[in-house]
Short mmCIF file of C-alpha atoms in Angstrom, two decimals:
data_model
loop_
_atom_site.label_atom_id
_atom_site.label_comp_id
_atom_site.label_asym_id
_atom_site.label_seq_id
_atom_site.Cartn_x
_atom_site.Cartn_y
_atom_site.Cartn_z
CA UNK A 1 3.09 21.33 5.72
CA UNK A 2 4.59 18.70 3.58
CA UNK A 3 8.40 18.60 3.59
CA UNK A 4 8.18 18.11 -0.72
CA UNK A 5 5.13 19.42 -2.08
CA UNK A 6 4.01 18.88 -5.44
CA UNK A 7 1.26 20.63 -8.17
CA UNK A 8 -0.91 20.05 -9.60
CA UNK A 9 -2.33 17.57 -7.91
CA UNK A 10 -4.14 16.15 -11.16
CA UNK A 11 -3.46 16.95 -14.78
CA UNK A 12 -5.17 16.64 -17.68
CA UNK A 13 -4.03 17.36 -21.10
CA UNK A 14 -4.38 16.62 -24.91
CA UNK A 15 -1.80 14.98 -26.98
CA UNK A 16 0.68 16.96 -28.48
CA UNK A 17 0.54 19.51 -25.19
CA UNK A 18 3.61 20.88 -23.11
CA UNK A 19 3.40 19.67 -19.41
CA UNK A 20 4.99 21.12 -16.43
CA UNK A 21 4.81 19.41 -13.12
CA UNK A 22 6.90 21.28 -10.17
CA UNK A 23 8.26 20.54 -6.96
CA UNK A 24 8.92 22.53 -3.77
CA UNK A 25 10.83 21.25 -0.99
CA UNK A 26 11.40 22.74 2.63
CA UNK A 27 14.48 20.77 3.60
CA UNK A 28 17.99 20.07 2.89
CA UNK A 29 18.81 17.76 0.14
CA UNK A 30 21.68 15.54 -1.61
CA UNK A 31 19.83 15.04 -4.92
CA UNK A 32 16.05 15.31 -5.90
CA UNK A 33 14.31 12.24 -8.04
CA UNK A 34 12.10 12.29 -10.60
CA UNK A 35 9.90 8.64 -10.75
CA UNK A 36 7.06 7.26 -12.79
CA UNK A 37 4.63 5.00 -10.93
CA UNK A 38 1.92 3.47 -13.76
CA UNK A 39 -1.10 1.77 -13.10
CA UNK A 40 -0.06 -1.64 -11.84
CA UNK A 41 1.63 0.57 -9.41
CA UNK A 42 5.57 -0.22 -10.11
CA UNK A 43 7.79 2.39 -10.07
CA UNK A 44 10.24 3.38 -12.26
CA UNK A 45 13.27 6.19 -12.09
CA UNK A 46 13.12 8.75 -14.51
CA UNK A 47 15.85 11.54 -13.23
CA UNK A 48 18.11 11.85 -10.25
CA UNK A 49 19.59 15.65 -10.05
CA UNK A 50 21.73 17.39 -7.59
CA UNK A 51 22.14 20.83 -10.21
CA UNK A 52 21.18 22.14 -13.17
CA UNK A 53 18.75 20.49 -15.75
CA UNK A 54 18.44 16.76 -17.90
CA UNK A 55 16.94 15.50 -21.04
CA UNK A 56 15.86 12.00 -21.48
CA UNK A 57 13.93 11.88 -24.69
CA UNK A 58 10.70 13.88 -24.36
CA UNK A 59 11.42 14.44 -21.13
CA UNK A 60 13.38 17.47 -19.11
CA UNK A 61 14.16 17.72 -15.67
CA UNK A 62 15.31 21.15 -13.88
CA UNK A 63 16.60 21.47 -10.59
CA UNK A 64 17.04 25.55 -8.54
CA UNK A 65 19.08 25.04 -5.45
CA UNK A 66 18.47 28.23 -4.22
CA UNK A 67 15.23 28.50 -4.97
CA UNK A 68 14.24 24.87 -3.43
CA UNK A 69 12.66 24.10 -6.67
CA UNK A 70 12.39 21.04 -9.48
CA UNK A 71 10.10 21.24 -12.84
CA UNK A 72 9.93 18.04 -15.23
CA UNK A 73 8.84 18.78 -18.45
CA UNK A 74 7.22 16.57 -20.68
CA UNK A 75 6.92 17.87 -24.46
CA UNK A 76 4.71 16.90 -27.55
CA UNK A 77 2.90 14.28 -24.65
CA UNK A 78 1.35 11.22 -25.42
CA UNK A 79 -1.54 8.80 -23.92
CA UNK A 80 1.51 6.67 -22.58
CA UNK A 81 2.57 9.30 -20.65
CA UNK A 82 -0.22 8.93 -18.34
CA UNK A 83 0.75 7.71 -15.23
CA UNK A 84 1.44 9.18 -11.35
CA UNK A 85 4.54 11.74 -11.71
CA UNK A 86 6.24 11.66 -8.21
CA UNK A 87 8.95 13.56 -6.88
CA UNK A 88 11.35 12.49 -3.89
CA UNK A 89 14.39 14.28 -2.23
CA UNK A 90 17.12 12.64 -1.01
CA UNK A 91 18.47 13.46 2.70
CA UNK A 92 22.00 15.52 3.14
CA UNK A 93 23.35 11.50 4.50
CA UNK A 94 22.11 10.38 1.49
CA UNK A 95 20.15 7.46 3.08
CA UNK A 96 16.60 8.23 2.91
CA UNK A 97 13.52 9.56 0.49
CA UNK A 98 11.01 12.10 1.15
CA UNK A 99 8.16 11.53 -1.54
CA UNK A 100 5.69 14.06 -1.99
CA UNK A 101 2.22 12.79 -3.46
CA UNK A 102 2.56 12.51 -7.04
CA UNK A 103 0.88 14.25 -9.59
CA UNK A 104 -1.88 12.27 -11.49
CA UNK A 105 -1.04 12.95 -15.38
CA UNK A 106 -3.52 11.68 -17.91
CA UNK A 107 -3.17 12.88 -21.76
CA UNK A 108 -6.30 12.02 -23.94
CA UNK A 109 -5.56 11.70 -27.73
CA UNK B 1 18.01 -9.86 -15.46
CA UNK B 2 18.97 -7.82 -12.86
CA UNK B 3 15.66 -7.07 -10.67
CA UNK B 4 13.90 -6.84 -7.51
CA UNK B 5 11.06 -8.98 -7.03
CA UNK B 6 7.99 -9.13 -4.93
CA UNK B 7 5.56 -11.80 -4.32
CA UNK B 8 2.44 -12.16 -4.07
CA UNK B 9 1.65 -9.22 -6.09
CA UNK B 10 -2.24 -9.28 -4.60
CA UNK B 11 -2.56 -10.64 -0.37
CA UNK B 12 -5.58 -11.30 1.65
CA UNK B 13 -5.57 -12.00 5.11
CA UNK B 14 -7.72 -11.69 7.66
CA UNK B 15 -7.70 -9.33 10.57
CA UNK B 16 -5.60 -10.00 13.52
CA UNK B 17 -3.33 -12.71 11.34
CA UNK B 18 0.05 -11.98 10.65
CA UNK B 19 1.66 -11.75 7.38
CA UNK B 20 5.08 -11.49 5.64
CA UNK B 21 5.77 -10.12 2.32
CA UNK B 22 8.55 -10.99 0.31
CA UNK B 23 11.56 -8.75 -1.35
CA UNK B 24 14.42 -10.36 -3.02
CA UNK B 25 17.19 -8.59 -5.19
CA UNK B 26 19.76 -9.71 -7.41
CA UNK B 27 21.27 -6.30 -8.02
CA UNK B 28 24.02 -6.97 -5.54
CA UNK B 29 22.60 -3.68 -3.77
CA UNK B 30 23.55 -3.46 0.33
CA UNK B 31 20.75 -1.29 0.88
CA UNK B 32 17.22 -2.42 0.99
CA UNK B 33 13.94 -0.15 1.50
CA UNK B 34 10.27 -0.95 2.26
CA UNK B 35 7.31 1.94 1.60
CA UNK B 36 3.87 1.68 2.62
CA UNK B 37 1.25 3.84 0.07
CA UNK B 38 -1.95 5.05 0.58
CA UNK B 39 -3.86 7.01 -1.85
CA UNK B 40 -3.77 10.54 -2.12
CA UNK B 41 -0.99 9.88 0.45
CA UNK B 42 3.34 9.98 -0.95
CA UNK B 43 5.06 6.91 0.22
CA UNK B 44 6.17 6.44 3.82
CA UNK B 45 9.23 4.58 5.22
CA UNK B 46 8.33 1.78 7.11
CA UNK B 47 12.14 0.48 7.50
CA UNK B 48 15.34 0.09 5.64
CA UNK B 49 18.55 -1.67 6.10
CA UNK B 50 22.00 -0.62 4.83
CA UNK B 51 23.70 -3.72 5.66
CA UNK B 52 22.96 -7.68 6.09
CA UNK B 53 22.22 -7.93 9.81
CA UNK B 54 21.28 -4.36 10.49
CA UNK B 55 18.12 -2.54 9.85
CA UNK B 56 16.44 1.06 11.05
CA UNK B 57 12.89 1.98 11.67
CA UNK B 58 11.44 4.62 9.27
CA UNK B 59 8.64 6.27 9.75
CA UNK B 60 5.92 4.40 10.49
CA UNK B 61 7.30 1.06 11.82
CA UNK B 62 4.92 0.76 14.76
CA UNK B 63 3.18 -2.97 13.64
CA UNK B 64 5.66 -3.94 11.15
CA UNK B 65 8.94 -5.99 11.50
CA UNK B 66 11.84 -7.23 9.33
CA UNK B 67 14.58 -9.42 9.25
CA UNK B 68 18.03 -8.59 7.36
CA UNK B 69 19.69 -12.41 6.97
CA UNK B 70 20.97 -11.79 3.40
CA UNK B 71 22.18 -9.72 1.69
CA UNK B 72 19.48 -10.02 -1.10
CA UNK B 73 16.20 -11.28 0.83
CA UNK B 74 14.47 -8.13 3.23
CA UNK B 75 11.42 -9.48 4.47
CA UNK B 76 8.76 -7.72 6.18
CA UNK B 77 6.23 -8.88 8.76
CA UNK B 78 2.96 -6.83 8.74
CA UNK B 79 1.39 -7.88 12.21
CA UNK B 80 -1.35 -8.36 13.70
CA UNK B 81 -0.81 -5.16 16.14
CA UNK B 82 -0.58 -2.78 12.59
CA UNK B 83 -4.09 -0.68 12.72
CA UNK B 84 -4.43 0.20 9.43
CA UNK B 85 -2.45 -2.44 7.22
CA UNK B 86 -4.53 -2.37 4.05
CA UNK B 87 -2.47 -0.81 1.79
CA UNK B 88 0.57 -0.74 -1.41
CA UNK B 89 3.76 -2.03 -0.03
CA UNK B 90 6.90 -1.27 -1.80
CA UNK B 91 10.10 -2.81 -1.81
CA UNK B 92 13.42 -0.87 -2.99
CA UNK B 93 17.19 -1.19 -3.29
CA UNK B 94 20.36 1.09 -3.40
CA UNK B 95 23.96 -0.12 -4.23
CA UNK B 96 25.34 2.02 -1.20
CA UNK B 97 23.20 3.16 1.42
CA UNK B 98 24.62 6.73 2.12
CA UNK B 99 26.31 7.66 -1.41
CA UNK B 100 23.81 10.25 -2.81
CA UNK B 101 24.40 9.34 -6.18
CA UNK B 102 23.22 5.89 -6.33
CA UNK B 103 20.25 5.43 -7.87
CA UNK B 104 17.09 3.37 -5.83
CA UNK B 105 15.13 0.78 -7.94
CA UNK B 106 11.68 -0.42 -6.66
CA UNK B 107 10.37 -3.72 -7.09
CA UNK B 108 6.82 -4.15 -8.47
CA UNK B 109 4.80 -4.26 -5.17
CA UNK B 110 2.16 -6.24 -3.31
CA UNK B 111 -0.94 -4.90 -2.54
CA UNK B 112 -2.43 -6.33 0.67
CA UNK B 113 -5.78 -6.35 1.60
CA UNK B 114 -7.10 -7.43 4.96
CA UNK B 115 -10.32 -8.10 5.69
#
C-alpha cells in the first residue's frame, strides 16, 4: 500500500462543476502539498498545509490531522483547470516528499 | 527572474551511453532535489542534497549519480548501468533543507528517451 494515496484516479467534469480530489496518507507528516503538474509536465505549488484549511481563488485546500486526510476543492471549474492534481507529504525532518500519483482532472466546456 | 532551469527539455541517447542532465537555480535555495516519473507512477527520489558538497541517495539511486559543486548547479548522471532510464526527470529546490515550511519549486523537466 501506498504511503499517500490519492482518488480518483481520473476525473472528468463539466464546466461550472464542484470538484473534490482527496488524499490519505499512512505516515507521519510536517506539512502536506497540494501541486499542479500541466501537460508540458512542469510543476507548480498550489498549497502547503500543516492545519486547518486555504483559499487561493477558486481553489480550497483542507487538511484533518487526526483523520490523516487532505481534500482540494476546486469550485465553478474551468477547461484550464485540467491538468494532473498531485498531492505530496512532507517527512516529520522536513527533508523529503512522498507523492502519491496524481489525479488526472479534465473539465470539458 | 528567479527560477530553476533544466536543459534539454527533450534527450535521446542510446542504450548503454551515459548521460547528464542539467539543473541550475538562481533562487539562492541550499537544497536541491531530483525525481524520476513514470506514468501512472507518483514521483520517486532519486537524490537530493541539502548543502554544496553533500548529497543523499533517495529512493531509487541505483544507476544514477550527482555532483553537488555549487551551490546553484545539481547535476545528475543517468548511466549506463540504470535499467529502465526512459523516463520524466525532475529537478527541485528548497531554501532550507529540513525547515518544514519552506516551500519546494520544480524546474520544468527533461524528458529522456533512450533508445
Amino acid at each position: 500500500k501506498n504511503e499517500v494515496e490519492q482518488s480518483p484516479q481520473n476525473l472528468t467534469a463539466q464546466e461550472g462543476e464542484f470538484i473534490t480530489i482527496n488524499c490519505s496518507y499512512s505516515v507521519g507528516i510536517s506539512a502536506l502539498h497540494w501541486l499542479q503538474q500541466h501537460p508540458g509536465g512542469g510543476i507548480v505549488s498550489l498549497f502547503m498545509l500543516s492545519s486547518g484549511k486555504k483559499k487561493h481563488g477558486r481553489l480550497i485546500a483542507t487538511i484533518n490531522i487526526q483523520e490523516k486526510h487532505s481534500s482540494l476543492h476546486i469550485t465553478a471549474s474551468h477547461p484550464r483547470d485540467s491538468a494532473v492534481y498531485i498531492c505530496a507529504v512532507r517527512s516529520p525532518s522536513g527533508s523529503r516528499l512522498t507523492f502519491g500519483e496524481g489525479t488526472q482532472l479534465t473539465v470539458n466546456p | 527572474d528567479g527560477g530553476i532551469t533544466q536543459s534539454p527539455k527533450y534527450l535521446f541517447r542510446k542504450e548503454g551511453q551515459n548521460v547528464t542532465l542539467s539543473c541550475e537555480q538562481n533562487l539562492n535555495h541550499d537544497a536541491m532535489y531530483w525525481y524520476r516519473q513514470d506514468p501512472g507512477q507518483g514521483l520517486r527520489l532519486i537524490y537530493y542534497s541539502q548543502i554544496v558538497n553533500d548529497f543523499q541517495k533517495g529512493d531509487i539511486a541505483e544507476g544514477y549519480s550527482v555532483s553537488r559543486e555549487k551551490k546553484e548547479s545539481f547535476p545528475l548522471t543517468v548511466t549506463s548501468a540504470q535499467k529502465n532510464p526512459t523516463a520524466f526527470y525532475l529537478c527541485a529546490s528548497r531554501r532550507r533543507a529540513g525547515v518544514s515550511y519552506n516551500e519546494q519549486f520544480f524546474g520544468p523537466g527533461t524528458r529522456l528517451t533512450v533508445l
